[in-house]
């Protein structure tokens, strides 16, 4: 049985003070919970403060990105060594990183290796754009992204990865995929590729989230799908009550 995992990607929102206030409000709205993993991913400047606000909480903490090198002349970048001990998770290869900041499959692969070198649990994002979707290229493209990202990743490491299937056309648009379509891509393409690369058992072990316009009112549709193990939530994670409602919907629909 895979344990559901709900992560909130705050993107470039919230100052340090606002982040602390948000995580406190979320903690309160959620209360005690069990049966799923939950994490918030604030911007870098807020990581330490949010970590402080999460003392004695079961809510995990993640970064939204990182470089793959340990240190060096990479102005503006943050290394895995700097994140080690500060957070538990790191989002890797988000489509905004890929499309707006030129992240390639090869960079995503290097970041994945670096995450394991420093004991960070990666959330690997994959997903097709609208053109690819309309052209019927989703399976080939998403399968290719998974394959490229996992180059040289051992089975033991792969089991610890969370993959977020996030169709780009659904991110921030208010137009989510249907639960059925997301379930099919995750089952056939994401798990299918994992089975090809490793084996069936591993493909059934890896947690795969859906992401893209997940809200309290559609969360149940995704969480009740057998192949979907949670969500990567953007916009709705910025409102404590909404994000708590999504976690609750997950627990009620597993
Ligand atoms: P959204 O973002 O929930 O605002 O669509 C999801 C994401 O980018 O992870």
Short mmCIF file of C-alpha atoms and ligand atoms in Angstrom, two decimals:
data_model
loop_
_atom_site.label_atom_id
_atom_site.label_comp_id
_atom_site.label_asym_id
_atom_site.label_seq_id
_atom_site.Cartn_x
_atom_site.Cartn_y
_atom_site.Cartn_z
CA UNK A 1 0.00 0.00 0.00
CA UNK A 2 1.42 3.36 -1.03
CA UNK A 3 0.99 6.14 1.48
CA UNK A 4 -0.52 9.26 -0.09
CA UNK A 5 1.64 12.37 -0.19
CA UNK A 6 0.32 15.93 -0.51
CA UNK A 7 2.87 18.66 -1.12
CA UNK A 8 2.26 22.39 -1.38
CA UNK A 9 4.40 24.31 -3.84
CA UNK A 10 4.27 27.95 -2.77
CA UNK A 11 6.31 29.07 -5.79
CA UNK A 12 7.53 32.69 -5.66
CA UNK A 13 4.92 33.77 -3.12
CA UNK A 14 5.05 34.91 0.51
CA UNK A 15 7.70 36.84 2.40
CA UNK A 16 9.40 35.18 5.37
CA UNK A 17 6.80 36.63 7.74
CA UNK A 18 3.90 35.67 5.51
CA UNK A 19 5.30 32.17 5.11
CA UNK A 20 5.52 31.66 8.85
CA UNK A 21 1.97 32.92 9.28
CA UNK A 22 0.72 30.65 6.50
CA UNK A 23 2.33 27.52 7.87
CA UNK A 24 1.04 28.26 11.35
CA UNK A 25 -2.48 28.73 10.00
CA UNK A 26 -2.16 25.53 7.99
CA UNK A 27 -0.95 23.56 11.01
CA UNK A 28 -3.94 24.77 12.94
CA UNK A 29 -6.43 24.11 10.13
CA UNK A 30 -5.09 20.59 9.60
CA UNK A 31 -4.72 19.53 13.21
CA UNK A 32 -3.38 16.06 13.95
CA UNK A 33 -3.35 13.74 10.98
CA UNK A 34 -2.13 10.29 10.08
CA UNK A 35 -2.29 8.05 7.04
CA UNK A 36 -0.61 10.40 4.62
CA UNK A 37 2.53 12.47 4.25
CA UNK A 38 2.23 16.24 3.96
CA UNK A 39 4.85 18.84 3.08
CA UNK A 40 5.07 22.53 2.29
CA UNK A 41 7.65 23.99 -0.09
CA UNK A 42 8.23 27.70 0.56
CA UNK A 43 10.75 29.90 -1.23
CA UNK A 44 14.40 29.58 -0.12
CA UNK A 45 14.49 32.65 2.18
CA UNK A 46 11.59 31.25 4.22
CA UNK A 47 12.84 27.68 4.67
CA UNK A 48 14.53 28.21 8.02
CA UNK A 49 11.66 30.19 9.51
CA UNK A 50 9.06 27.69 8.32
CA UNK A 51 11.18 24.88 9.70
CA UNK A 52 11.09 26.63 13.05
CA UNK A 53 7.32 26.96 12.84
CA UNK A 54 7.04 23.23 12.13
CA UNK A 55 8.78 22.08 15.33
CA UNK A 56 7.05 18.94 16.67
CA UNK A 57 4.82 18.80 13.61
CA UNK A 58 4.40 15.83 11.24
CA UNK A 59 4.33 18.26 8.30
CA UNK A 60 7.47 17.99 6.18
CA UNK A 61 9.43 20.74 4.49
CA UNK A 62 10.68 20.93 0.92
CA UNK A 63 12.64 23.27 -1.35
CA UNK A 64 11.39 24.12 -4.82
CA UNK A 65 14.67 23.68 -6.66
CA UNK A 66 18.42 23.38 -6.20
CA UNK A 67 21.66 23.20 -8.18
CA UNK A 68 23.44 19.86 -8.54
CA UNK A 69 26.94 20.99 -7.57
CA UNK A 70 27.98 21.08 -3.91
CA UNK A 71 29.51 24.54 -4.14
CA UNK A 72 31.20 26.84 -6.62
CA UNK A 73 30.91 29.87 -8.83
CA UNK A 74 27.19 29.59 -9.58
CA UNK A 75 25.85 33.01 -8.67
CA UNK A 76 22.30 32.92 -7.40
CA UNK A 77 22.12 29.15 -6.99
CA UNK A 78 21.51 27.04 -3.89
CA UNK A 79 23.32 23.73 -3.45
CA UNK A 80 22.12 20.40 -2.06
CA UNK A 81 24.68 20.73 0.74
CA UNK A 82 22.99 23.98 1.81
CA UNK A 83 19.61 22.25 1.91
CA UNK A 84 20.83 19.16 3.74
CA UNK A 85 19.41 19.24 7.25
CA UNK A 86 17.29 22.28 6.42
CA UNK A 87 14.54 20.45 4.56
CA UNK A 88 13.39 16.92 3.79
CA UNK A 89 12.22 17.17 0.19
CA UNK A 90 13.23 18.99 -2.96
CA UNK A 91 11.08 19.56 -6.04
CA UNK A 92 13.08 18.78 -9.15
CA UNK A 93 12.28 19.60 -12.77
CA UNK A 94 9.09 21.58 -12.21
CA UNK A 95 7.73 22.63 -15.60
CA UNK A 96 8.28 26.30 -14.70
CA UNK A 97 11.98 25.52 -14.18
CA UNK A 98 12.09 23.68 -17.47
CA UNK A 99 10.18 26.19 -19.60
CA UNK A 100 11.13 29.53 -17.98
CA UNK A 101 14.68 28.74 -16.86
CA UNK A 102 15.86 26.33 -19.51
CA UNK A 103 16.24 23.23 -17.36
CA UNK A 104 17.00 20.24 -19.52
CA UNK A 105 16.41 16.54 -18.89
CA UNK A 106 20.13 16.22 -18.30
CA UNK A 107 20.11 18.92 -15.59
CA UNK A 108 17.09 17.27 -14.00
CA UNK A 109 18.99 13.98 -13.96
CA UNK A 110 22.03 15.59 -12.32
CA UNK A 111 19.81 17.22 -9.69
CA UNK A 112 18.17 13.89 -8.94
CA UNK A 113 21.59 12.30 -8.34
CA UNK A 114 22.60 15.25 -6.16
CA UNK A 115 19.44 14.93 -4.07
CA UNK A 116 20.36 11.35 -3.21
CA UNK A 117 23.97 12.30 -2.49
CA UNK A 118 22.69 14.69 0.17
CA UNK A 119 19.80 12.70 1.60
CA UNK A 120 17.04 14.88 0.16
CA UNK A 121 13.83 13.20 -1.00
CA UNK A 122 13.10 14.27 -4.55
CA UNK A 123 9.72 15.13 -6.02
CA UNK A 124 10.36 14.74 -9.73
CA UNK A 125 7.96 16.67 -11.98
CA UNK A 126 7.00 15.55 -15.46
CA UNK A 127 4.22 16.57 -17.81
CA UNK A 128 3.33 17.49 -21.36
CA UNK A 129 2.28 20.83 -22.79
CA UNK A 130 -0.99 21.52 -24.58
CA UNK A 131 0.41 21.06 -28.09
CA UNK A 132 1.90 17.72 -27.19
CA UNK A 133 -1.34 16.71 -25.53
CA UNK A 134 -3.41 17.65 -28.57
CA UNK A 135 -0.99 15.90 -30.90
CA UNK A 136 -1.32 12.65 -28.94
CA UNK A 137 2.30 12.82 -27.82
CA UNK A 138 1.69 12.74 -24.07
CA UNK A 139 2.71 9.12 -23.49
CA UNK A 140 5.91 9.35 -25.54
CA UNK A 141 6.93 12.68 -24.03
CA UNK A 142 6.19 11.90 -20.39
CA UNK A 143 7.72 8.44 -20.69
CA UNK A 144 10.83 10.05 -22.19
CA UNK A 145 11.05 12.56 -19.33
CA UNK A 146 10.86 9.79 -16.72
CA UNK A 147 13.47 7.74 -18.56
CA UNK A 148 15.88 10.68 -18.95
CA UNK A 149 15.49 11.81 -15.34
CA UNK A 150 16.22 8.35 -13.95
CA UNK A 151 19.40 7.68 -15.93
CA UNK A 152 21.87 6.01 -13.59
CA UNK A 153 19.43 6.03 -10.65
CA UNK A 154 19.50 2.70 -8.82
CA UNK A 155 16.36 0.75 -8.01
CA UNK A 156 16.88 1.43 -4.33
CA UNK A 157 16.96 5.18 -5.04
CA UNK A 158 14.07 5.08 -7.50
CA UNK A 159 11.82 3.56 -4.83
CA UNK A 160 12.28 6.70 -2.74
CA UNK A 161 11.32 9.17 -5.46
CA UNK A 162 7.93 10.78 -5.65
CA UNK A 163 6.93 11.56 -9.21
CA UNK A 164 4.47 14.38 -9.85
CA UNK A 165 2.59 14.10 -13.12
CA UNK A 166 1.69 17.69 -13.93
CA UNK A 167 0.28 18.43 -17.38
CA UNK A 168 1.56 21.94 -18.11
CA UNK A 169 -1.78 23.05 -19.53
CA UNK A 170 -3.41 22.29 -16.17
CA UNK A 171 -0.96 24.25 -14.01
CA UNK A 172 -2.34 27.50 -12.67
CA UNK A 173 -5.08 27.53 -15.29
CA UNK A 174 -8.06 26.34 -13.28
CA UNK A 175 -8.48 23.64 -15.93
CA UNK A 176 -7.36 20.36 -14.35
CA UNK A 177 -7.02 17.06 -16.16
CA UNK A 178 -9.86 14.66 -15.48
CA UNK A 179 -9.21 12.15 -12.73
CA UNK A 180 -9.62 9.39 -15.29
CA UNK A 181 -7.05 10.82 -17.72
CA UNK A 182 -4.52 11.53 -14.99
CA UNK A 183 -5.04 8.02 -13.63
CA UNK A 184 -4.44 6.52 -17.07
CA UNK A 185 -1.24 8.49 -17.77
CA UNK A 186 0.12 7.72 -14.32
CA UNK A 187 -0.77 4.03 -14.50
CA UNK A 188 0.21 3.34 -18.09
CA UNK A 189 2.94 5.83 -18.83
CA UNK A 190 4.63 6.71 -15.53
CA UNK A 191 4.34 3.28 -13.89
CA UNK A 192 4.72 1.59 -17.28
CA UNK A 193 8.06 3.33 -17.80
CA UNK A 194 9.18 2.46 -14.28
CA UNK A 195 8.28 -1.19 -14.90
CA UNK A 196 10.32 -1.10 -18.09
CA UNK A 197 13.32 0.53 -16.48
CA UNK A 198 13.21 -1.52 -13.27
CA UNK A 199 10.42 -4.01 -12.57
CA UNK A 200 6.71 -4.25 -11.80
CA UNK A 201 7.19 -4.36 -8.08
CA UNK A 202 9.12 -1.07 -8.14
CA UNK A 203 6.55 0.51 -10.47
CA UNK A 204 3.87 -0.31 -7.92
CA UNK A 205 5.95 1.03 -5.02
CA UNK A 206 6.78 4.53 -6.28
CA UNK A 207 4.38 7.27 -5.24
CA UNK A 208 2.97 9.30 -8.09
CA UNK A 209 1.13 12.54 -7.48
CA UNK A 210 -1.12 14.47 -9.79
CA UNK A 211 -0.60 18.23 -10.06
CA UNK A 212 -2.38 20.99 -11.93
CA UNK A 213 -5.28 23.06 -10.58
CA UNK A 214 -6.01 20.72 -7.66
CA UNK A 215 -8.55 22.45 -5.40
CA UNK A 216 -10.68 21.38 -2.43
CA UNK A 217 -13.67 20.78 -4.70
CA UNK A 218 -11.89 18.47 -7.16
CA UNK A 219 -9.42 16.78 -4.80
CA UNK A 220 -11.70 13.78 -4.19
CA UNK A 221 -11.89 13.09 -7.92
CA UNK A 222 -8.12 12.65 -8.09
CA UNK A 223 -7.56 10.97 -4.75
CA UNK A 224 -10.15 8.28 -5.40
CA UNK A 225 -8.22 7.11 -8.48
CA UNK A 226 -6.23 3.94 -7.80
CA UNK A 227 -2.99 5.06 -9.50
CA UNK A 228 -2.87 8.54 -7.94
CA UNK A 229 -1.08 8.77 -4.59
CA UNK A 230 -1.60 12.41 -3.70
CA UNK A 231 -1.07 15.82 -5.21
CA UNK A 232 1.43 18.57 -5.81
CA UNK A 233 -0.63 21.68 -5.15
CA UNK A 234 0.28 25.21 -6.23
CA UNK A 235 -2.30 27.97 -5.89
CA UNK A 236 -4.55 26.18 -3.39
CA UNK A 237 -1.62 25.56 -1.04
CA UNK A 238 -1.38 29.32 -0.44
CA UNK A 239 -4.63 29.27 1.50
CA UNK A 240 -4.38 27.32 4.77
CA UNK A 241 -8.02 26.19 4.83
CA UNK A 242 -7.95 25.06 1.18
CA UNK A 243 -4.74 23.11 1.56
CA UNK A 244 -6.03 21.48 4.75
CA UNK A 245 -9.26 20.58 2.92
CA UNK A 246 -7.22 18.89 0.16
CA UNK A 247 -5.33 16.81 2.73
CA UNK A 248 -8.61 15.83 4.38
CA UNK A 249 -10.15 14.91 1.01
CA UNK A 250 -7.12 12.71 0.42
CA UNK A 251 -7.55 10.87 3.70
CA UNK A 252 -11.27 10.38 3.03
CA UNK A 253 -10.80 9.05 -0.50
CA UNK A 254 -7.78 6.78 -0.32
P1 LIG B 1 -1.44 24.79 -9.44
O1 LIG B 1 0.12 24.46 -9.54
O2 LIG B 1 -2.02 23.90 -8.36
O3 LIG B 1 -1.52 26.24 -9.08
O4 LIG B 1 -2.05 24.48 -10.77
C1 LIG B 1 0.60 23.16 -9.46
C2 LIG B 1 2.11 23.14 -9.57
O5 LIG B 1 2.68 23.92 -10.34
O6 LIG B 1 2.77 22.34 -8.88
#
